[in-house]
Amino acid sequence: MQKEKVVEERVRVGIVLGSDSDFQVMQEAVRVLQEFGVGCEVVVASAHRTPQRAAEYALKAEERGIEVIIAGAGMAAHLPGVLASYTCLPVIGVPLQGSALGGVDALYSIVQMPPGVPVATVAINGARNAALLAVQILSLKDPHLRQKFQAYREKLAVSVVEKSKKVQQLLSNS
Ligand code: RP5
């Protein structure tokens, strides 16, 4: 992926965290969006502790120019589903690991949405993939971003070939 750090002034992706304790994992999403030059913002709004704040964020997101929401939460993680219930924007949920159940609780909470209100759920702590999916959604109507995403995928493929070469090297040395 190109390491250009050009960040759009326009905020297109809203990253919502259930708590500031989620930031360490979720900042990977910020990094990826920055690498693609996609403007984003990060806010904390808990579905349980500040339900009204979470609802207001989702209700106003589209008129503020947000196109995709990424929501990261741990434990009984209702945040992505609650946001999705208040907006027609696509919501990507990131289940976070920090609990006695290792994030499986959050995964099940986020992925098991009732029919009619989907949340695109990535892996536990999958902030990187959440950002990449957001880029893919945005690139549907942004040819420049699509080109960048294609270049990223080509680079990814090259890295797999490199990994294969490394394994061959290890085999020949063993
Ligand atoms: C969830 O509870 C948050 O998303 C966080 O992952 C977890 C713990 O929150 P804190 O007690 O660290 O604020 O709502």
Coordinates of N, CA and C and ligand atoms in Angstrom, one line a residue:
M1 N 0.8 -1.2 0.0 CA 0.0 0.0 0.0 C 0.9 1.2 0.0
Q2 N 0.5 2.3 -0.8 CA 1.2 3.5 -0.8 C 1.2 4.2 0.6
K3 N 2.3 4.7 1.0 CA 2.4 5.3 2.3 C 2.1 6.8 2.3
E4 N 1.2 7.2 1.4 CA 0.9 8.6 1.4 C 0.0 9.0 2.6
K5 N 0.4 10.0 3.3 CA -0.3 10.4 4.5 C -1.3 11.6 4.3
V6 N -1.7 11.7 3.0 CA -2.6 12.8 2.7 C -4.0 12.4 3.2
V7 N -4.5 13.2 4.2 CA -5.8 12.9 4.8 C -6.7 13.9 4.3
E8 N -7.8 13.5 3.7 CA -8.9 14.4 3.2 C -9.4 15.2 4.4
E9 N -9.7 16.4 4.1 CA -10.4 17.2 5.2 C -11.8 16.7 5.4
R10 N -12.4 16.3 4.3 CA -13.8 15.8 4.4 C -13.8 14.5 5.2
V11 N -14.6 14.4 6.2 CA -14.7 13.2 7.0 C -15.8 12.3 6.3
R12 N -15.3 11.1 5.9 CA -16.2 10.2 5.2 C -16.5 8.9 6.0
V13 N -15.6 8.7 7.0 CA -15.8 7.5 7.8 C -15.9 7.9 9.3
G14 N -16.9 7.5 9.9 CA -17.1 7.8 11.4 C -16.7 6.5 12.1
I15 N -15.7 6.6 13.0 CA -15.3 5.5 13.8 C -15.8 5.8 15.2
V16 N -16.7 4.9 15.7 CA -17.3 5.0 17.0 C -16.8 3.9 17.9
L17 N -16.3 4.3 19.1 CA -15.8 3.4 20.1 C -16.8 3.4 21.3
G18 N -16.9 2.2 21.9 CA -17.7 2.1 23.1 C -17.1 2.7 24.3
S19 N -15.7 2.8 24.2 CA -14.9 3.3 25.3 C -13.6 3.8 24.8
D20 N -12.9 4.6 25.6 CA -11.5 5.0 25.2 C -10.6 3.8 25.3
S21 N -11.0 2.8 26.1 CA -10.1 1.6 26.2 C -10.1 0.8 24.9
D22 N -11.0 1.1 24.0 CA -11.0 0.4 22.7 C -10.1 1.0 21.7
F23 N -9.5 2.2 22.1 CA -8.8 3.0 21.1 C -7.5 2.3 20.6
Q24 N -6.8 1.6 21.5 CA -5.5 1.0 21.1 C -5.7 0.1 19.9
V25 N -6.7 -0.8 20.0 CA -7.0 -1.7 18.9 C -7.5 -0.9 17.6
M26 N -8.4 0.0 17.9 CA -9.2 0.6 16.8 C -8.3 1.6 16.0
Q27 N -7.2 2.0 16.6 CA -6.4 3.0 15.9 C -5.8 2.5 14.6
E28 N -5.8 1.1 14.5 CA -5.3 0.5 13.3 C -6.2 0.9 12.1
A29 N -7.5 1.0 12.4 CA -8.5 1.5 11.4 C -8.1 2.9 10.9
V30 N -7.8 3.8 11.9 CA -7.4 5.1 11.6 C -6.2 5.1 10.7
R31 N -5.2 4.3 11.0 CA -3.9 4.2 10.3 C -4.2 3.8 8.8
V32 N -5.1 2.8 8.6 CA -5.3 2.3 7.3 C -6.1 3.4 6.5
L33 N -7.0 4.0 7.1 CA -7.8 5.1 6.4 C -6.8 6.2 6.0
Q34 N -5.9 6.6 6.9 CA -4.9 7.6 6.6 C -4.1 7.2 5.4
E35 N -3.7 5.9 5.4 CA -2.8 5.5 4.3 C -3.5 5.6 3.0
F36 N -4.9 5.4 3.0 CA -5.6 5.6 1.7 C -6.1 7.0 1.5
G37 N -5.8 7.9 2.4 CA -6.1 9.3 2.3 C -7.6 9.5 2.5
V38 N -8.2 8.7 3.3 CA -9.7 8.8 3.5 C -9.9 9.5 4.9
G39 N -10.6 10.6 4.9 CA -10.9 11.4 6.1 C -11.8 10.6 7.1
C40 N -11.4 10.6 8.3 CA -12.2 9.9 9.3 C -12.2 10.7 10.6
E41 N -13.1 10.4 11.5 CA -13.1 11.0 12.8 C -13.3 9.8 13.8
V42 N -12.9 10.0 15.1 CA -13.1 9.0 16.1 C -13.9 9.6 17.3
V43 N -15.0 9.0 17.6 CA -15.7 9.5 18.8 C -16.0 8.3 19.7
V44 N -16.2 8.6 21.0 CA -16.6 7.6 22.0 C -18.1 7.8 22.3
A45 N -18.9 6.8 22.1 CA -20.3 6.9 22.4 C -20.8 5.5 22.8
S46 N -21.1 5.2 24.0 CA -21.5 3.9 24.4 C -23.0 3.6 24.2
A47 N -23.3 2.5 23.7 CA -24.7 2.1 23.5 C -25.4 1.9 24.9
H48 N -24.7 1.6 25.9 CA -25.3 1.3 27.2 C -25.2 2.5 28.2
R49 N -24.0 3.1 28.1 CA -23.8 4.2 29.1 C -24.3 5.6 28.6
T50 N -24.2 5.7 27.3 CA -24.7 7.0 26.7 C -25.6 6.7 25.5
P51 N -26.7 6.0 25.7 CA -27.5 5.6 24.5 C -28.0 6.8 23.6
Q52 N -28.3 7.9 24.3 CA -28.8 9.0 23.5 C -27.7 9.6 22.6
R53 N -26.5 9.7 23.2 CA -25.3 10.2 22.4 C -25.1 9.3 21.2
A54 N -25.1 8.0 21.4 CA -24.9 7.0 20.3 C -26.0 7.2 19.2
A55 N -27.3 7.3 19.7 CA -28.4 7.5 18.7 C -28.2 8.8 17.9
E56 N -27.9 9.9 18.6 CA -27.7 11.2 17.9 C -26.6 11.1 16.9
Y57 N -25.5 10.5 17.3 CA -24.4 10.4 16.3 C -24.9 9.7 15.0
A58 N -25.6 8.6 15.2 CA -26.0 7.8 14.0 C -27.1 8.6 13.2
L59 N -28.0 9.3 13.9 CA -29.0 10.1 13.3 C -28.5 11.2 12.4
K60 N -27.4 11.8 12.9 CA -26.8 13.0 12.2 C -25.7 12.7 11.2
A61 N -25.2 11.4 11.3 CA -24.0 11.1 10.5 C -24.2 11.4 9.0
E62 N -25.3 10.9 8.4 CA -25.4 11.1 7.0 C -25.4 12.5 6.6
E63 N -26.2 13.4 7.3 CA -26.3 14.8 6.9 C -24.9 15.5 7.1
R64 N -24.1 14.9 7.9 CA -22.7 15.5 8.2 C -21.7 15.0 7.1
G65 N -22.2 14.2 6.2 CA -21.3 13.7 5.1 C -20.6 12.4 5.3
I66 N -20.9 11.8 6.5 CA -20.3 10.4 6.7 C -21.0 9.4 5.8
E67 N -20.1 8.5 5.2 CA -20.6 7.6 4.3 C -20.6 6.1 4.8
V68 N -19.7 5.9 5.7 CA -19.6 4.5 6.4 C -19.3 4.7 7.8
I69 N -19.9 3.9 8.7 CA -19.6 3.9 10.1 C -18.9 2.6 10.5
I70 N -17.8 2.8 11.2 CA -17.1 1.6 11.8 C -17.3 1.7 13.3
A71 N -17.8 0.7 13.9 CA -18.1 0.7 15.4 C -17.4 -0.4 16.1
G72 N -16.5 -0.1 17.0 CA -15.7 -1.1 17.8 C -16.2 -1.1 19.2
A73 N -16.5 -2.3 19.7 CA -16.9 -2.4 21.1 C -16.6 -3.8 21.6
G74 N -16.5 -3.9 22.9 CA -16.2 -5.2 23.6 C -17.4 -5.5 24.5
M75 N -17.3 -6.7 25.1 CA -18.3 -7.3 26.0 C -19.6 -7.4 25.3
A76 N -20.8 -7.0 26.0 CA -22.1 -7.1 25.4 C -22.2 -6.0 24.4
A77 N -21.6 -6.2 23.2 CA -21.3 -5.1 22.3 C -22.5 -4.7 21.4
H78 N -23.4 -3.9 21.9 CA -24.6 -3.6 21.1 C -24.4 -2.3 20.3
L79 N -23.3 -1.7 20.4 CA -23.0 -0.4 19.8 C -23.3 -0.4 18.3
P80 N -22.6 -1.4 17.5 CA -22.8 -1.3 16.1 C -24.3 -1.5 15.7
G81 N -24.9 -2.4 16.4 CA -26.4 -2.7 16.1 C -27.2 -1.5 16.4
V82 N -27.0 -0.8 17.5 CA -27.8 0.3 17.8 C -27.6 1.5 16.8
L83 N -26.3 1.7 16.4 CA -26.0 2.7 15.4 C -26.7 2.3 14.1
A84 N -26.7 1.1 13.7 CA -27.3 0.6 12.5 C -28.8 0.8 12.5
S85 N -29.4 0.8 13.7 CA -30.8 0.9 13.8 C -31.3 2.4 13.6
Y86 N -30.3 3.3 13.7 CA -30.7 4.7 13.6 C -30.2 5.3 12.3
T87 N -29.6 4.6 11.4 CA -29.1 5.1 10.2 C -29.2 4.1 9.0
C88 N -29.3 4.7 7.8 CA -29.3 3.8 6.6 C -27.9 3.6 6.1
L89 N -26.9 4.3 6.7 CA -25.5 4.1 6.3 C -25.0 2.7 6.6
P90 N -24.1 2.2 5.8 CA -23.5 0.8 6.2 C -22.7 1.0 7.5
V91 N -22.9 0.0 8.3 CA -22.2 -0.1 9.6 C -21.3 -1.3 9.7
I92 N -20.1 -1.1 10.0 CA -19.1 -2.3 10.1 C -18.8 -2.4 11.6
G93 N -19.0 -3.6 12.1 CA -18.8 -3.8 13.5 C -17.5 -4.5 13.8
V94 N -16.7 -4.1 14.8 CA -15.5 -4.7 15.2 C -15.6 -5.2 16.6
P95 N -15.8 -6.6 16.8 CA -15.8 -7.1 18.1 C -14.4 -7.0 18.8
L96 N -14.4 -6.5 20.0 CA -13.1 -6.3 20.7 C -12.9 -7.3 21.8
Q97 N -11.6 -7.7 22.0 CA -11.2 -8.8 22.8 C -11.3 -8.6 24.3
G98 N -11.2 -7.4 24.8 CA -10.9 -7.2 26.2 C -12.0 -7.6 27.2
S99 N -12.2 -8.9 27.3 CA -13.2 -9.4 28.3 C -12.8 -10.7 28.8
A100 N -13.4 -11.2 29.8 CA -13.1 -12.6 30.3 C -13.4 -13.6 29.3
L101 N -14.3 -13.3 28.3 CA -14.7 -14.3 27.3 C -13.9 -14.1 26.0
G102 N -12.9 -13.2 26.1 CA -11.9 -13.1 24.9 C -12.5 -12.5 23.7
G103 N -13.6 -11.8 23.7 CA -14.1 -11.2 22.5 C -15.2 -12.0 21.8
V104 N -15.4 -13.3 22.2 CA -16.4 -14.1 21.6 C -17.8 -13.5 22.0
D105 N -17.9 -13.0 23.2 CA -19.1 -12.3 23.6 C -19.5 -11.1 22.6
A106 N -18.5 -10.3 22.4 CA -18.7 -9.2 21.5 C -19.0 -9.7 20.0
L107 N -18.3 -10.7 19.6 CA -18.5 -11.2 18.3 C -19.9 -11.7 18.1
Y108 N -20.4 -12.5 19.0 CA -21.8 -12.9 18.9 C -22.8 -11.8 19.0
S109 N -22.5 -10.8 19.9 CA -23.4 -9.7 20.0 C -23.6 -8.9 18.7
I110 N -22.4 -8.8 18.1 CA -22.4 -7.9 16.9 C -22.9 -8.7 15.6
V111 N -22.5 -9.9 15.5 CA -22.8 -10.6 14.3 C -24.2 -11.1 14.2
Q112 N -24.8 -11.3 15.4 CA -26.2 -11.9 15.4 C -27.3 -10.9 15.4
M113 N -27.2 -10.0 14.3 CA -28.3 -9.0 14.2 C -29.6 -9.7 13.7
P114 N -30.7 -9.2 14.1 CA -31.9 -9.8 13.6 C -32.1 -9.4 12.1
P115 N -32.8 -10.2 11.3 CA -33.0 -9.9 9.9 C -33.6 -8.6 9.7
G116 N -33.1 -7.8 8.8 CA -33.6 -6.5 8.5 C -32.6 -5.4 8.8
V117 N -31.8 -5.6 9.8 CA -30.8 -4.5 10.2 C -29.4 -5.1 10.3
P118 N -28.8 -5.2 9.1 CA -27.4 -5.9 9.1 C -26.3 -5.0 9.7
V119 N -25.3 -5.7 10.3 CA -24.1 -5.1 10.6 C -23.0 -6.0 10.0
A120 N -22.1 -5.4 9.1 CA -21.0 -6.2 8.5 C -20.0 -6.4 9.6
T121 N -19.8 -7.6 10.0 CA -19.0 -7.9 11.2 C -17.6 -8.5 10.7
V122 N -16.6 -7.9 11.3 CA -15.2 -8.5 11.0 C -14.7 -9.3 12.1
A123 N -13.5 -9.8 12.0 CA -13.0 -10.7 13.1 C -12.8 -9.9 14.4
I124 N -12.6 -10.7 15.5 CA -12.3 -10.1 16.8 C -11.0 -9.3 16.6
N125 N -11.1 -8.0 17.0 CA -9.9 -7.1 16.9 C -9.6 -6.8 15.4
G126 N -10.6 -7.0 14.5 CA -10.3 -6.8 13.1 C -10.4 -5.4 12.6
A127 N -9.8 -4.5 13.3 CA -9.9 -3.1 12.9 C -9.4 -2.8 11.5
R128 N -8.3 -3.5 11.2 CA -7.7 -3.3 9.9 C -8.7 -3.7 8.7
N129 N -9.3 -4.9 8.9 CA -10.2 -5.3 7.8 C -11.5 -4.4 7.8
A130 N -11.9 -3.8 8.9 CA -13.0 -2.9 8.9 C -12.7 -1.7 8.1
A131 N -11.5 -1.2 8.2 CA -11.1 0.0 7.4 C -11.0 -0.3 6.0
L132 N -10.4 -1.5 5.7 CA -10.3 -1.9 4.3 C -11.7 -2.1 3.6
L133 N -12.6 -2.7 4.4 CA -14.0 -2.8 3.9 C -14.6 -1.5 3.6
A134 N -14.4 -0.5 4.5 CA -14.9 0.8 4.4 C -14.3 1.5 3.1
V135 N -13.0 1.2 2.8 CA -12.4 1.8 1.6 C -13.1 1.1 0.4
Q136 N -13.3 -0.2 0.5 CA -14.0 -0.8 -0.7 C -15.4 -0.3 -0.9
I137 N -16.1 0.0 0.1 CA -17.5 0.6 -0.1 C -17.3 2.0 -0.7
L138 N -16.4 2.8 -0.2 CA -16.3 4.1 -0.7 C -15.8 4.1 -2.1
S139 N -15.0 3.1 -2.5 CA -14.4 3.1 -3.8 C -15.4 2.7 -4.9
L140 N -16.6 2.3 -4.5 CA -17.6 2.0 -5.5 C -17.9 3.2 -6.3
K141 N -17.9 4.4 -5.7 CA -18.2 5.6 -6.5 C -17.0 6.6 -6.4
D142 N -15.8 6.1 -6.3 CA -14.6 6.9 -6.2 C -13.5 6.2 -6.9
P143 N -13.4 6.4 -8.3 CA -12.4 5.7 -9.1 C -11.0 5.9 -8.6
H144 N -10.6 7.0 -8.1 CA -9.3 7.3 -7.6 C -8.9 6.3 -6.4
L145 N -9.9 6.3 -5.5 CA -9.7 5.4 -4.3 C -9.7 3.9 -4.8
R146 N -10.5 3.6 -5.8 CA -10.5 2.2 -6.3 C -9.1 1.8 -6.8
Q147 N -8.5 2.8 -7.5 CA -7.2 2.5 -8.1 C -6.2 2.2 -6.9
K148 N -6.3 3.0 -5.9 CA -5.4 2.8 -4.7 C -5.7 1.5 -4.1
F149 N -6.9 1.1 -4.0 CA -7.2 -0.2 -3.4 C -6.7 -1.3 -4.3
Q150 N -6.8 -1.2 -5.6 CA -6.3 -2.2 -6.5 C -4.8 -2.4 -6.3
A151 N -4.1 -1.2 -6.2 CA -2.7 -1.2 -6.1 C -2.3 -1.9 -4.8
Y152 N -3.1 -1.7 -3.7 CA -2.9 -2.3 -2.4 C -3.0 -3.8 -2.6
R153 N -4.0 -4.3 -3.3 CA -4.2 -5.7 -3.4 C -3.1 -6.4 -4.2
E154 N -2.6 -5.6 -5.2 CA -1.5 -6.2 -6.0 C -0.3 -6.4 -5.2
K155 N 0.0 -5.4 -4.3 CA 1.1 -5.4 -3.4 C 1.0 -6.6 -2.4
L156 N -0.3 -6.8 -2.0 CA -0.6 -7.9 -1.0 C -0.2 -9.2 -1.7
A157 N -0.6 -9.4 -3.0 CA -0.4 -10.6 -3.7 C 1.1 -10.8 -3.9
V158 N 1.9 -9.8 -4.2 CA 3.3 -9.9 -4.3 C 3.9 -10.4 -3.0
S159 N 3.4 -9.9 -1.8 CA 3.9 -10.3 -0.5 C 3.7 -11.8 -0.3
V160 N 2.6 -12.3 -0.8 CA 2.4 -13.8 -0.6 C 3.4 -14.6 -1.4
V161 N 3.8 -14.1 -2.6 CA 4.8 -14.8 -3.4 C 6.1 -14.8 -2.6
E162 N 6.4 -13.6 -2.0 CA 7.6 -13.5 -1.2 C 7.6 -14.5 -0.1
K163 N 6.5 -14.6 0.6 CA 6.4 -15.6 1.7 C 6.6 -17.0 1.2
S164 N 6.1 -17.3 0.0 CA 6.4 -18.6 -0.5 C 7.9 -18.9 -0.8
K165 N 8.5 -17.8 -1.3 CA 10.0 -17.9 -1.5 C 10.7 -18.2 -0.2
K166 N 10.3 -17.5 0.9 CA 10.9 -17.7 2.2 C 10.7 -19.1 2.6
V167 N 9.6 -19.7 2.4 CA 9.3 -21.1 2.9 C 10.2 -22.0 2.1
Q168 N 10.3 -21.8 0.8 CA 11.2 -22.6 -0.1 C 12.6 -22.6 0.4
Q169 N 13.0 -21.4 0.8 CA 14.4 -21.2 1.4 C 14.6 -22.0 2.6
L170 N 13.6 -21.9 3.5 CA 13.7 -22.7 4.8 C 13.7 -24.2 4.5
L171 N 12.9 -24.6 3.5 CA 12.9 -26.1 3.2 C 14.3 -26.5 2.7
S172 N 14.9 -25.6 1.8 CA 16.2 -26.0 1.2 C 17.3 -26.0 2.2
N173 N 17.1 -25.2 3.3 CA 18.1 -25.1 4.4 C 17.9 -26.2 5.4
S174 N 16.8 -26.9 5.4 CA 16.5 -27.8 6.5 C 17.1 -29.2 6.2
Ligands
RP5_1 C1 -17.7 -1.8 26.1 O1 -17.2 -2.2 27.4 C2 -16.6 -1.0 25.5 O2 -16.6 -1.0 24.1 C3 -15.3 -1.6 26.0 O3 -14.8 -2.6 25.1 C4 -15.8 -2.4 27.3 C5 -15.2 -1.9 28.6 O4 -15.3 -0.5 28.7 P1 -14.5 0.3 29.8 O5 -15.0 -0.3 31.1 O6 -13.0 0.1 29.6 O7 -14.9 1.8 29.6 O8 -18.8 -1.0 26.2

